[in-house]
mmCIF file of C-alpha atoms and ligand atoms in Angstrom:
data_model
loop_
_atom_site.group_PDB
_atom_site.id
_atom_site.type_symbol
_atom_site.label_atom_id
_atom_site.label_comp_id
_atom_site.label_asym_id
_atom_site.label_seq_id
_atom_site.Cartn_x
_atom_site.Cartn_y
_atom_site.Cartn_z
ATOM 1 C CA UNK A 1 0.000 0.000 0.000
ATOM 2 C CA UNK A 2 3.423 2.459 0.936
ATOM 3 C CA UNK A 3 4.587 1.913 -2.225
ATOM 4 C CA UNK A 4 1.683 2.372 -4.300
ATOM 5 C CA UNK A 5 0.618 5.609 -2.635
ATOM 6 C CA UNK A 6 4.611 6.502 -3.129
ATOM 7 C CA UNK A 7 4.290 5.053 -6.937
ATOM 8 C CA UNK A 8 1.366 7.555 -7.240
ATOM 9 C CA UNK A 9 2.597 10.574 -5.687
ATOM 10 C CA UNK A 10 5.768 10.150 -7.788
ATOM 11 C CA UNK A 11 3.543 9.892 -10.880
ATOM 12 C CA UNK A 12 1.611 12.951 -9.980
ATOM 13 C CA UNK A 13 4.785 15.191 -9.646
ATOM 14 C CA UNK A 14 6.100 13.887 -13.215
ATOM 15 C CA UNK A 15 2.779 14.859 -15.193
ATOM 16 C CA UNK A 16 2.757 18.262 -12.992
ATOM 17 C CA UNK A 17 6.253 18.918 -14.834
ATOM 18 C CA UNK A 18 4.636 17.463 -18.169
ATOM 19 C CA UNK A 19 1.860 20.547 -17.327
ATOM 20 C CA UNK A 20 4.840 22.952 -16.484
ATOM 21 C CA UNK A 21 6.450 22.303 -19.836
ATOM 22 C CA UNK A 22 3.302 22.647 -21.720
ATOM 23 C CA UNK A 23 2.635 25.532 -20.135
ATOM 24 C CA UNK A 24 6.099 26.826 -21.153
ATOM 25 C CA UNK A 25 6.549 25.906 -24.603
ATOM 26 C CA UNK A 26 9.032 23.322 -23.350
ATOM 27 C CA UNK A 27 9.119 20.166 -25.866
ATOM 28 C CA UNK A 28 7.939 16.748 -24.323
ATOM 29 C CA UNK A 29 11.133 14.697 -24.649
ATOM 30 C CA UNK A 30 10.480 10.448 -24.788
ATOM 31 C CA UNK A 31 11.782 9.787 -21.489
ATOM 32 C CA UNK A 32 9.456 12.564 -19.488
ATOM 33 C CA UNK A 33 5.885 10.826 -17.923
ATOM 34 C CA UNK A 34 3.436 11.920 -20.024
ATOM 35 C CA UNK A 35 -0.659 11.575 -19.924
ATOM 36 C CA UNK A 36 -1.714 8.280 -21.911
ATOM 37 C CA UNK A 37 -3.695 10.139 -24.056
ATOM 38 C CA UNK A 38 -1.138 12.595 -25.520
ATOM 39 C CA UNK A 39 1.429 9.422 -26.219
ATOM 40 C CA UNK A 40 -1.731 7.750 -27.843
ATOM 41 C CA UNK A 41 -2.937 10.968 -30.031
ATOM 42 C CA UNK A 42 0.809 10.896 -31.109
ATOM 43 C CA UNK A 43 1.046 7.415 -31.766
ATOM 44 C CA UNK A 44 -2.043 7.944 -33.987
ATOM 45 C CA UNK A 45 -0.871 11.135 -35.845
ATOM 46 C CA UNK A 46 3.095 10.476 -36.183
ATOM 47 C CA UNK A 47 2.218 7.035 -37.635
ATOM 48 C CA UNK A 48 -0.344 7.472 -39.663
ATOM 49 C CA UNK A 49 1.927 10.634 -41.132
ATOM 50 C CA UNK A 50 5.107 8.125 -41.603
ATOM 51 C CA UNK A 51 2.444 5.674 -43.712
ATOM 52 C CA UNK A 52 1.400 8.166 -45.969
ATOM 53 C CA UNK A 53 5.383 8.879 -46.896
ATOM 54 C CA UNK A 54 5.552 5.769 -47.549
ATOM 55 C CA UNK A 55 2.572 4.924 -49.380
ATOM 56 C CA UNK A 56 2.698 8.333 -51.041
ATOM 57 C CA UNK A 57 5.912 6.880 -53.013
ATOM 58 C CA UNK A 58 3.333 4.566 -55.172
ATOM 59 C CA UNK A 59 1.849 7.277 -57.460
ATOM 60 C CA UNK A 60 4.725 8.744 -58.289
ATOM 61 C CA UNK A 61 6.626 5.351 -58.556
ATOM 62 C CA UNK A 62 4.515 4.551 -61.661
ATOM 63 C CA UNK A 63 6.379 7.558 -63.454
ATOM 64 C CA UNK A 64 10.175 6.576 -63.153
ATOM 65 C CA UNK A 65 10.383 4.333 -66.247
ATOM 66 C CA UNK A 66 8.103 6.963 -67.885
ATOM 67 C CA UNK A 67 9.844 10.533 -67.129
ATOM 68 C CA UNK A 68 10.360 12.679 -70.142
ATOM 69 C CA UNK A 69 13.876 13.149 -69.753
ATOM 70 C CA UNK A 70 16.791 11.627 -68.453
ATOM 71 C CA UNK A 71 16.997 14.855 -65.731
ATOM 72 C CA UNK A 72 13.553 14.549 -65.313
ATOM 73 C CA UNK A 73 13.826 10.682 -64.004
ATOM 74 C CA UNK A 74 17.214 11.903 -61.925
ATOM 75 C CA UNK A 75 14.771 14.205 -60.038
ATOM 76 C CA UNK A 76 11.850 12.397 -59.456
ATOM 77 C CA UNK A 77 13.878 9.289 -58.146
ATOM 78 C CA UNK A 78 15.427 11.621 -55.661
ATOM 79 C CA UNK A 79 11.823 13.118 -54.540
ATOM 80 C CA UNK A 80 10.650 9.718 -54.134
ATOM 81 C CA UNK A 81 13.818 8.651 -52.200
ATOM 82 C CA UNK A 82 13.607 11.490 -49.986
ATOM 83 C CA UNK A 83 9.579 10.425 -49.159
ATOM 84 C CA UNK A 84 10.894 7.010 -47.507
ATOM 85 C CA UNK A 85 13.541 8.778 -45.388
ATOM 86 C CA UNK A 86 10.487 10.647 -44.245
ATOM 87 C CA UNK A 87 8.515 8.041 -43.290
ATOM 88 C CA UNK A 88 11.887 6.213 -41.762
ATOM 89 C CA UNK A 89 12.532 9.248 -39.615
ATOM 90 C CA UNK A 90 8.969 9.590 -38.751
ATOM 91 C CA UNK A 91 8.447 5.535 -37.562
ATOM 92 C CA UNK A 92 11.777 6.191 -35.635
ATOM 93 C CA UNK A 93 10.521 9.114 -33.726
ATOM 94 C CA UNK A 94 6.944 7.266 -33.491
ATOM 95 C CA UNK A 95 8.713 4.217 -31.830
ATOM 96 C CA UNK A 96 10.152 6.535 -28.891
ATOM 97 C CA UNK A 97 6.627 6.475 -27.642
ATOM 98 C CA UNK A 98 6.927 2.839 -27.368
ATOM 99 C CA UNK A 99 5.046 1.044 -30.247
ATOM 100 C CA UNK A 100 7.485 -1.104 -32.879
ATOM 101 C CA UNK A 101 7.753 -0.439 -36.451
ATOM 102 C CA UNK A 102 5.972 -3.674 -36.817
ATOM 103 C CA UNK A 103 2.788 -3.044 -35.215
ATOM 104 C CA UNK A 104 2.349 0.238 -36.929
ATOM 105 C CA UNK A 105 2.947 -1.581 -40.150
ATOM 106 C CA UNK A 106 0.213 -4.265 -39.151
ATOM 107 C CA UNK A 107 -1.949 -0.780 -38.476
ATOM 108 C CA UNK A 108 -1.324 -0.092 -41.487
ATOM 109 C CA UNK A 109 -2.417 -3.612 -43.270
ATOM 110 C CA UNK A 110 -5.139 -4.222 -40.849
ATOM 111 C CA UNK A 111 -6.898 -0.974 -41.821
ATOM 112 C CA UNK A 112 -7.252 0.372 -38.358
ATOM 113 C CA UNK A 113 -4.046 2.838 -39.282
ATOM 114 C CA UNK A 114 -5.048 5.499 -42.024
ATOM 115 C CA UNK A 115 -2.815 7.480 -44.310
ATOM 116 C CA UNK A 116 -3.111 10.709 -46.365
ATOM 117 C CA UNK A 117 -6.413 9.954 -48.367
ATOM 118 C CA UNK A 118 -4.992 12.330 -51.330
ATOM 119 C CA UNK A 119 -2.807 8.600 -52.124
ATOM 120 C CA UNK A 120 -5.522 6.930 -53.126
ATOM 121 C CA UNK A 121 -6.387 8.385 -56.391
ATOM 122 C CA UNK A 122 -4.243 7.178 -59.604
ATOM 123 C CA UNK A 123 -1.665 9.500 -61.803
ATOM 124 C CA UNK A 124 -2.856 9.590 -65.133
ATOM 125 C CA UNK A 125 0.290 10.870 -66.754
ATOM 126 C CA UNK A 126 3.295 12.950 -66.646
ATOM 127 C CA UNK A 127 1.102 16.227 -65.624
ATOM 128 C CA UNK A 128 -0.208 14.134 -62.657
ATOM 129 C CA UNK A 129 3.262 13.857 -61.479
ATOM 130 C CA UNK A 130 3.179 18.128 -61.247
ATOM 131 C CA UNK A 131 0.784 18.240 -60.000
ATOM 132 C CA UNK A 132 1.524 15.830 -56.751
ATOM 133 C CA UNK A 133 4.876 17.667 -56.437
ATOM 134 C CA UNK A 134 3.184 21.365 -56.308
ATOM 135 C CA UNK A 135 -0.381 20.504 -54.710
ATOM 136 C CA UNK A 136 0.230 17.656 -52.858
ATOM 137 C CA UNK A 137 3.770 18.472 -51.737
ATOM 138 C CA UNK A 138 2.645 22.371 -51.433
ATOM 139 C CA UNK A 139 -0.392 21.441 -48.880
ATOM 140 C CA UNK A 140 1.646 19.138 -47.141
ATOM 141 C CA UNK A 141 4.616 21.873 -46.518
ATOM 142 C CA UNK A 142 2.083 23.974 -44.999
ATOM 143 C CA UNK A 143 1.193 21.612 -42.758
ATOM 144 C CA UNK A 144 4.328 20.656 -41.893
ATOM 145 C CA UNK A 145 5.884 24.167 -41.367
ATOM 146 C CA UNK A 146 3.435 24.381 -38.486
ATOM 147 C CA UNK A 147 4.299 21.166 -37.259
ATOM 148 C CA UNK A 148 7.566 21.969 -36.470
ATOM 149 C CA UNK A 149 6.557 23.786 -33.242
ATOM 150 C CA UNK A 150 4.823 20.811 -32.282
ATOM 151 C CA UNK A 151 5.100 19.825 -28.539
ATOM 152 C CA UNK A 152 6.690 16.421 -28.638
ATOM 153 C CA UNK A 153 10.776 16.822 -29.363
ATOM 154 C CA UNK A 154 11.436 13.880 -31.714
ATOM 155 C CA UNK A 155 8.545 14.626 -34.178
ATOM 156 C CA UNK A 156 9.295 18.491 -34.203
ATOM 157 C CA UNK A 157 13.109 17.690 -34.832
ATOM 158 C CA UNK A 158 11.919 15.181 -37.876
ATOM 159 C CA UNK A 159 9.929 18.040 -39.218
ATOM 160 C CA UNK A 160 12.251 20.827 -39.249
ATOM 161 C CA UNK A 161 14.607 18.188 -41.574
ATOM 162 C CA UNK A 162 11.309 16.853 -43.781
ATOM 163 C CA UNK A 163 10.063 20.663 -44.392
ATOM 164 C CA UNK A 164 13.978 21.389 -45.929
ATOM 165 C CA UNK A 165 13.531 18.373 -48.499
ATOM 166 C CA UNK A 166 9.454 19.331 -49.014
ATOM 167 C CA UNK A 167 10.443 22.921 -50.476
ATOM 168 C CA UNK A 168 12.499 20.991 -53.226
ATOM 169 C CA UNK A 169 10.011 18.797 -53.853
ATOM 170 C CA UNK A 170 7.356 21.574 -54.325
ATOM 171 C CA UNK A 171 9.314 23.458 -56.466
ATOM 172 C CA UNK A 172 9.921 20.214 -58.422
ATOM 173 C CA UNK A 173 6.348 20.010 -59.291
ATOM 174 C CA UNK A 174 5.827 23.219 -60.374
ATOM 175 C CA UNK A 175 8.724 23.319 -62.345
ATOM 176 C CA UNK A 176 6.745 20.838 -64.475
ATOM 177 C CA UNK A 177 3.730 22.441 -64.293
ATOM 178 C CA UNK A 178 5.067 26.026 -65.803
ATOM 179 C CA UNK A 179 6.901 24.116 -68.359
ATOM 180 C CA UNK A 180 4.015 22.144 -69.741
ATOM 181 C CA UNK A 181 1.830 25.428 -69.356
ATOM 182 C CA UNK A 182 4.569 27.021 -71.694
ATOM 183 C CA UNK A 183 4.338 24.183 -74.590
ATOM 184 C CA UNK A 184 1.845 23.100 -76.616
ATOM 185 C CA UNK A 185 -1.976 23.434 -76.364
ATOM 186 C CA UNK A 186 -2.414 19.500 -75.724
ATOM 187 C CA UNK A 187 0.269 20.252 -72.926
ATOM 188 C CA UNK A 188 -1.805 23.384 -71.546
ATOM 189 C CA UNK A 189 -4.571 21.358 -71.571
ATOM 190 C CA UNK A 190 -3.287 18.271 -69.593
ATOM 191 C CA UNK A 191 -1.770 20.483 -67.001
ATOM 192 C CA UNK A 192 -5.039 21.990 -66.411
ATOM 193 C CA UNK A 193 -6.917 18.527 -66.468
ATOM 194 C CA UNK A 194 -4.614 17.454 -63.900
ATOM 195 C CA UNK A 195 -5.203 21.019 -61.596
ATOM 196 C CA UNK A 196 -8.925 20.197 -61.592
ATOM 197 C CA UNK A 197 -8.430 16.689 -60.572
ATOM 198 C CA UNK A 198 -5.670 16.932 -57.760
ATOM 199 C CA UNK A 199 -7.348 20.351 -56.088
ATOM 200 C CA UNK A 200 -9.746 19.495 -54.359
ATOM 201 C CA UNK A 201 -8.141 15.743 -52.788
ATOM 202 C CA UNK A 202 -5.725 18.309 -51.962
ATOM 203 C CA UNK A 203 -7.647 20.505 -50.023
ATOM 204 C CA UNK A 204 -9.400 17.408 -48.293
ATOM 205 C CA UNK A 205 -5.516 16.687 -47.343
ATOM 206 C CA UNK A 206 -5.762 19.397 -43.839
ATOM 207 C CA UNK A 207 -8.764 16.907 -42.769
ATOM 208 C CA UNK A 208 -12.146 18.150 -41.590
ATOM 209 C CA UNK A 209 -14.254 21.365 -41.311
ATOM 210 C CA UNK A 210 -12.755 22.416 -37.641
ATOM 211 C CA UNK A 211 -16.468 22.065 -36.584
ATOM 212 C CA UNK A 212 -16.025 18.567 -37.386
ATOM 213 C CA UNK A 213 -12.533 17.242 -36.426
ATOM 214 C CA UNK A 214 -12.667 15.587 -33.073
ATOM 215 C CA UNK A 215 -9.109 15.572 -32.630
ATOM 216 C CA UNK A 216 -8.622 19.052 -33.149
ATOM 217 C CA UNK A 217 -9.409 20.059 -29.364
ATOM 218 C CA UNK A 218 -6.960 17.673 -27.788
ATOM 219 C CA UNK A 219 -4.114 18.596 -30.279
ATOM 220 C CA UNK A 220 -4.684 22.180 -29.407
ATOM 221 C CA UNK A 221 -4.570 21.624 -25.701
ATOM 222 C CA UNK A 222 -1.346 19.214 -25.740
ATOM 223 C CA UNK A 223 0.111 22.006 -28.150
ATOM 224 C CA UNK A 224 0.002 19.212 -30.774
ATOM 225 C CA UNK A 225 -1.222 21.101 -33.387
ATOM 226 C CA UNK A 226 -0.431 25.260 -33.509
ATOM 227 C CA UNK A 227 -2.921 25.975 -36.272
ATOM 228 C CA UNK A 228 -6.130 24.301 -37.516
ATOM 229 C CA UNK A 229 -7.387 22.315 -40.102
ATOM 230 C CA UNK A 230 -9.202 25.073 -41.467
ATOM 231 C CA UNK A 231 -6.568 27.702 -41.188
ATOM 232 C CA UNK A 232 -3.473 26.028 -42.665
ATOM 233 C CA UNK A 233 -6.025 25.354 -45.639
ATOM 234 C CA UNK A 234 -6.684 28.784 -46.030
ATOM 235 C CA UNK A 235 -2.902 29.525 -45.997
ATOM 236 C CA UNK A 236 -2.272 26.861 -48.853
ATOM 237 C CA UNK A 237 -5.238 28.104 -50.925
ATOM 238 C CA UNK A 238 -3.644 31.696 -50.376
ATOM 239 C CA UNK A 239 -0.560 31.285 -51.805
ATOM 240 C CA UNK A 240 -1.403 28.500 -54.396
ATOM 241 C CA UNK A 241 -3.972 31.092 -56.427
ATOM 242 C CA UNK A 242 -1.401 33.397 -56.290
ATOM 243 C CA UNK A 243 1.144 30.747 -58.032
ATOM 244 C CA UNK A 244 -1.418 29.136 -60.271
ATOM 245 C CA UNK A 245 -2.129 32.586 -61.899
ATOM 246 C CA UNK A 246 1.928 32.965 -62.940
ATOM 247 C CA UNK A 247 1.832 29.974 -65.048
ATOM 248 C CA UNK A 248 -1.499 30.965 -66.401
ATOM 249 C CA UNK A 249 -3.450 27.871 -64.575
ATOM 250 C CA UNK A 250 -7.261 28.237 -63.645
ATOM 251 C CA UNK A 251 -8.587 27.174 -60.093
ATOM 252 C CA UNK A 252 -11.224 24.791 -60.843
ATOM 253 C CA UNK A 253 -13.794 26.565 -57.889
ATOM 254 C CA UNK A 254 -16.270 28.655 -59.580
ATOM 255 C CA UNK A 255 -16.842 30.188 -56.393
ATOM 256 C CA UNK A 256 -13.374 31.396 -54.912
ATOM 257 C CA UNK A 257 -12.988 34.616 -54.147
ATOM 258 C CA UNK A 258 -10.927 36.879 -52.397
ATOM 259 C CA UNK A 259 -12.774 38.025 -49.045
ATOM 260 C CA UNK A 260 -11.694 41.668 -47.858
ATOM 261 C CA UNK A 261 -12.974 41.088 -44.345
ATOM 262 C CA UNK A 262 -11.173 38.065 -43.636
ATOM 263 C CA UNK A 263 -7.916 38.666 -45.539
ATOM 264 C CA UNK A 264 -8.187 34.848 -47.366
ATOM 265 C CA UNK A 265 -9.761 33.361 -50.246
ATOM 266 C CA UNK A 266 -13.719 31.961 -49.569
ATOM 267 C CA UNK A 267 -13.995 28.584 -51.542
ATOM 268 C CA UNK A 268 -17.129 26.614 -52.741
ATOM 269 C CA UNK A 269 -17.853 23.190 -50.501
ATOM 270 C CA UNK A 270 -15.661 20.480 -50.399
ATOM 271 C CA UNK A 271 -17.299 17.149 -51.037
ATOM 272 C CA UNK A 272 -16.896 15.540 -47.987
ATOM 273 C CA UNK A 273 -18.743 12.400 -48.822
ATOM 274 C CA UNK A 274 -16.190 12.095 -51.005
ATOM 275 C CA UNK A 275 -13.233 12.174 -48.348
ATOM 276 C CA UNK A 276 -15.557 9.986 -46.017
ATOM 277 C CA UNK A 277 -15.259 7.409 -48.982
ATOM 278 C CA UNK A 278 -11.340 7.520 -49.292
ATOM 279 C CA UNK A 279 -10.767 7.399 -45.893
ATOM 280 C CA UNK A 280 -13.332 5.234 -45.503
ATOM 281 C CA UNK A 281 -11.050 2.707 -47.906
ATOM 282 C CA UNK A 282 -13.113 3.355 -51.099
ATOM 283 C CA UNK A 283 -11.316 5.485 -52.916
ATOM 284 C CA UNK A 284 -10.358 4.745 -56.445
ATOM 285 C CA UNK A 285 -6.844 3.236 -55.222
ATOM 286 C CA UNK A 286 -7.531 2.047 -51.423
ATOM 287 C CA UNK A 287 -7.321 -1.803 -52.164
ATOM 288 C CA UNK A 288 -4.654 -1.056 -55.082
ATOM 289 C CA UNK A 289 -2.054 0.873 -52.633
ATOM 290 C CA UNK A 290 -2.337 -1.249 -49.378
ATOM 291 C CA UNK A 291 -2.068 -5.010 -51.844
ATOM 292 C CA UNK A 292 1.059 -3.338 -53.126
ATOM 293 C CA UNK A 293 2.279 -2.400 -49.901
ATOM 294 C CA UNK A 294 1.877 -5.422 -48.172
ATOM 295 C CA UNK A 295 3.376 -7.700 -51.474
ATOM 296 C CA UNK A 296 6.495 -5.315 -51.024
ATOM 297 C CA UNK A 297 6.450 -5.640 -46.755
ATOM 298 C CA UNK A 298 6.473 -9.967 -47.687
ATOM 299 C CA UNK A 299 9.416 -9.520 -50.219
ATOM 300 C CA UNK A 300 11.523 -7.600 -47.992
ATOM 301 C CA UNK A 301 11.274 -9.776 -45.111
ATOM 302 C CA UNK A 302 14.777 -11.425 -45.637
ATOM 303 C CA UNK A 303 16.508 -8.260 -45.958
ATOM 304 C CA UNK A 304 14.377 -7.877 -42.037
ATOM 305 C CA UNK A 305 15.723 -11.406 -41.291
ATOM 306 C CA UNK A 306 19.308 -10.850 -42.237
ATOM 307 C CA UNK A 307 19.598 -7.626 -40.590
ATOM 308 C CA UNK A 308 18.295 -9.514 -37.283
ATOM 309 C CA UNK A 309 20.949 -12.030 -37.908
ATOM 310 C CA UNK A 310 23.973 -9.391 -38.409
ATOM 311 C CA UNK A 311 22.442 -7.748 -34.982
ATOM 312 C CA UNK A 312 22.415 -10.952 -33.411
ATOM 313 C CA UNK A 313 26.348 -11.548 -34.704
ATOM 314 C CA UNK A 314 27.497 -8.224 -33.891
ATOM 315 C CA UNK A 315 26.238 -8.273 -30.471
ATOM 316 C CA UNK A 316 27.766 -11.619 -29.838
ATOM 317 C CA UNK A 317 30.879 -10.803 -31.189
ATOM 318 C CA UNK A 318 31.129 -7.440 -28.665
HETATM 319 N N1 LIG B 1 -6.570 11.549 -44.967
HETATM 320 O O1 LIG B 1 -9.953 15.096 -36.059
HETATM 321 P P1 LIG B 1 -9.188 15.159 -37.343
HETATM 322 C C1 LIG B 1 3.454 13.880 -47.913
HETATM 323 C C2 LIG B 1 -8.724 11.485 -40.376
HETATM 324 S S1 LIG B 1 2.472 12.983 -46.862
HETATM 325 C C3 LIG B 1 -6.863 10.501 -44.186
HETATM 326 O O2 LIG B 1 -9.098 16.499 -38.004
HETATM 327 P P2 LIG B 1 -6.366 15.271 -36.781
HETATM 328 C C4 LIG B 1 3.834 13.363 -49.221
HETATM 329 C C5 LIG B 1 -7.971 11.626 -39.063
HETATM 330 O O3 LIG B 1 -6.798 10.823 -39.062
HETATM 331 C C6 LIG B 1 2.006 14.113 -45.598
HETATM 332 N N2 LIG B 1 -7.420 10.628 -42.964
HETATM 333 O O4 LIG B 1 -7.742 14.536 -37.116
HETATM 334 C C7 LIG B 1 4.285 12.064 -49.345
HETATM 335 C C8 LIG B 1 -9.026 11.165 -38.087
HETATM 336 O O5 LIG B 1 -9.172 9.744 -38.167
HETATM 337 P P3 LIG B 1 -8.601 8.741 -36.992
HETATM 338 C C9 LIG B 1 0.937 13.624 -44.719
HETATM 339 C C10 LIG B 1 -7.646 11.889 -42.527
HETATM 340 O O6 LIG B 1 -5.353 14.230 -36.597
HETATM 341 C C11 LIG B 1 4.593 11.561 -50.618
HETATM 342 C C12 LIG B 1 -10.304 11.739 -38.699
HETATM 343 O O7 LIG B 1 -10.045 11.894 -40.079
HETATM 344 N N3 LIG B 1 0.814 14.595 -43.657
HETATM 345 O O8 LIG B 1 3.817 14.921 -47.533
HETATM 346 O O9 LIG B 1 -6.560 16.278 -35.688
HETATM 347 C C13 LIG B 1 4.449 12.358 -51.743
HETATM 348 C C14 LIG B 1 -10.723 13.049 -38.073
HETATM 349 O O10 LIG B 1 -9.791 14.120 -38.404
HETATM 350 C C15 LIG B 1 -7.327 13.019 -43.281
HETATM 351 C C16 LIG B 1 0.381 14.280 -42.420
HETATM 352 O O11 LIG B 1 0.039 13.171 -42.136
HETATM 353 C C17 LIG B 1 -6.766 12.825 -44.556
HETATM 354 N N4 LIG B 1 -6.460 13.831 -45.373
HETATM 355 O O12 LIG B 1 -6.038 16.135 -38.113
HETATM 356 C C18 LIG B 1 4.004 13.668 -51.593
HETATM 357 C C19 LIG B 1 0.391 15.416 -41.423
HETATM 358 N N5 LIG B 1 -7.678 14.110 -42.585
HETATM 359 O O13 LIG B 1 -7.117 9.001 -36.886
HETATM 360 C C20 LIG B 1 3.711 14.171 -50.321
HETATM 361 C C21 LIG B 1 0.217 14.973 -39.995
HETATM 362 C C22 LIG B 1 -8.197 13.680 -41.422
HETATM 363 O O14 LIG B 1 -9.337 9.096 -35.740
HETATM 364 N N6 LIG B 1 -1.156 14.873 -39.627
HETATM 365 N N7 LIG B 1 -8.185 12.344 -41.400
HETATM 366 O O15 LIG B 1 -8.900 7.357 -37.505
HETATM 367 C C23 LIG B 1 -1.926 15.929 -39.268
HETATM 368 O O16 LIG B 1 -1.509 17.074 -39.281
HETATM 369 C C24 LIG B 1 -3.329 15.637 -38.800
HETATM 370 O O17 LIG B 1 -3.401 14.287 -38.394
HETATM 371 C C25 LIG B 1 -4.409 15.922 -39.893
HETATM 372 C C26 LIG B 1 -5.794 15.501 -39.338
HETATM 373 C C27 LIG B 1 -4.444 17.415 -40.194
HETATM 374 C C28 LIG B 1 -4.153 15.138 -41.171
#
């Protein structure tokens, strides 16, 4: 019973410094007690982030035997490259709050992990691939950027490193976009095919209406997230109109429009059946992306094995 009530009051004075580093913008480091529920919410949101790295690489995967150009195909590999090291570092900070790689991956398989619904529809062609570099990449900067004042030290530290490779990767997709909108009118044309179909999955990327996110209230309160759903949306719609209008590319939302008042763009309704579809593991990919993923996780399991076995010699040698 002495040792309990000692267990608890030792407990208690740990979470009060978890409350006093919240309270002073101090990052949560893996070794400091922490509630259940904050190591849980993170569990939830680093992992499912590290997933969609990885299966994020599958769209743009189909293009590497197809790129234009030989510099084109140089570039593109290293994007795609750069997307697993993201989801490497983001699994390694994940696993500090003490799940394994492995169970997030059977998440992941067994459907009860998500990832980034914007993965689940198909590149078409080359245009496609621009358009996932500038939208996709673009939205996902924005969200990042923000994330990197996130309260828990390894995933911060992972984003401040991702955001530096993101802004090349963003830049890499418009590239592609300007130079197909300065070609031919078949080129114009599939550039702007490809706007109208990437927008809006790319809005749907910052989740929910803030009305509707029930995560939203917990992630402000553990300092989880700094901005909302609905705000870092408005930030990426901001500055993409602005680029889209450079390169001569029309926003495929009859009813944006700049609002005075509010100092952001208003924008017509997002179909959120449609997201609840995707996410829901209907999307025009779902069953496509996770069959692939899990065929890959199977043929890699004797690189897992022989790494074990080089562990195992290493440590028996020392
Ligand atoms: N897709 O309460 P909410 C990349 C889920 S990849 C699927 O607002 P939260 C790249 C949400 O998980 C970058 N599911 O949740 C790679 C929750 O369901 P659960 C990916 C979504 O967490 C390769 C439910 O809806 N970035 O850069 O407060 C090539 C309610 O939502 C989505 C990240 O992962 C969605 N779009 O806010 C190119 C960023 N939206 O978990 C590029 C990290 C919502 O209860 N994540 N849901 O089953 C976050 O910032 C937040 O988790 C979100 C959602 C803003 C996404």
């Amino acid at each position: 019973m002495m040792e309990h009530n000692e267990n608890t009051a030792v407990q208690e004075v740990a979470l009060s410094a978890f409350d006093y580093k919240m309270e002073n913008d101090q990052a949560i480091e893996p070794r400091d007690e922490m509630p259940e529920g904050y190591r849980k919410h993170l569990i939830r949101q680093m992992s499912q982030h590290a997933h969609s790295e990885v299966i994020g690489m599958q769209p743009e995967g189909n293009w590497i035997t197809r790129a234009p150009s030989l510099r084109a195909k140089q570039i593109l590999l290293a994007k795609i490259q750069d997307e697993c090291g993201h989801g490497l570092y983001l699994y390694s900070a994940a696993e500090t709050l003490g799940i394994s790689r492995s169970e997030m991956i059977a998440q992941l398989h067994s459907g009860k992990a998500k990832y980034s619904s914007v993965f689940n529809y198909p590149t078409l062609n080359w245009a496609d691939v621009g358009a996932i570099g500038w939208l996709v990449d673009g939205a996902a900067i924005v969200n990042q950027v923000s994330l990197q004042r996130t309260s828990y030290g390894p995933y911060s530290r992972a984003m401040v490193r991702i955001c530096k490779e993101e802004s090349f990767h963003q830049r890499q997709g418009y590239e592609i976009m300007a130079n197909m909108m300065r070609g031919t009118a078949d080129q114009r044309e599939m550039a702007q095919d490809a706007m109208n179909r990437w927008w809006w999955p790319s809005l749907m990327m910052f989740g929910p209406h803030d009305s509707s996110s029930p995560h939203t209230g917990d992630a402000f309160k553990w300092k989880i997230k700094r901005q909302s759903n609905d705000e870092l949306r408005a930030k990426f719609i901001d500055k993409t109109v602005q680029q889209a209008e450079v390169i001569g590319l029309t926003i495929p939302d009859p009813e944006l429009k700049w609002n005075e008042e509010k100092g952001h763009y208003d924008h017509g309704p997002i179909n959120w059946a449609e997201f609840q579809r995707v996410i829901g593991g209907h999307g025009p990919c779902n069953t496509q992306r996770i069959a692939h993923h899990k065929k890959t996780h199977e043929n890699g399991a004797w690189v897992r094995a022989a790494a074990a076995a080089y562990s195992a010699k290493q440590k028996s040698i020392a």
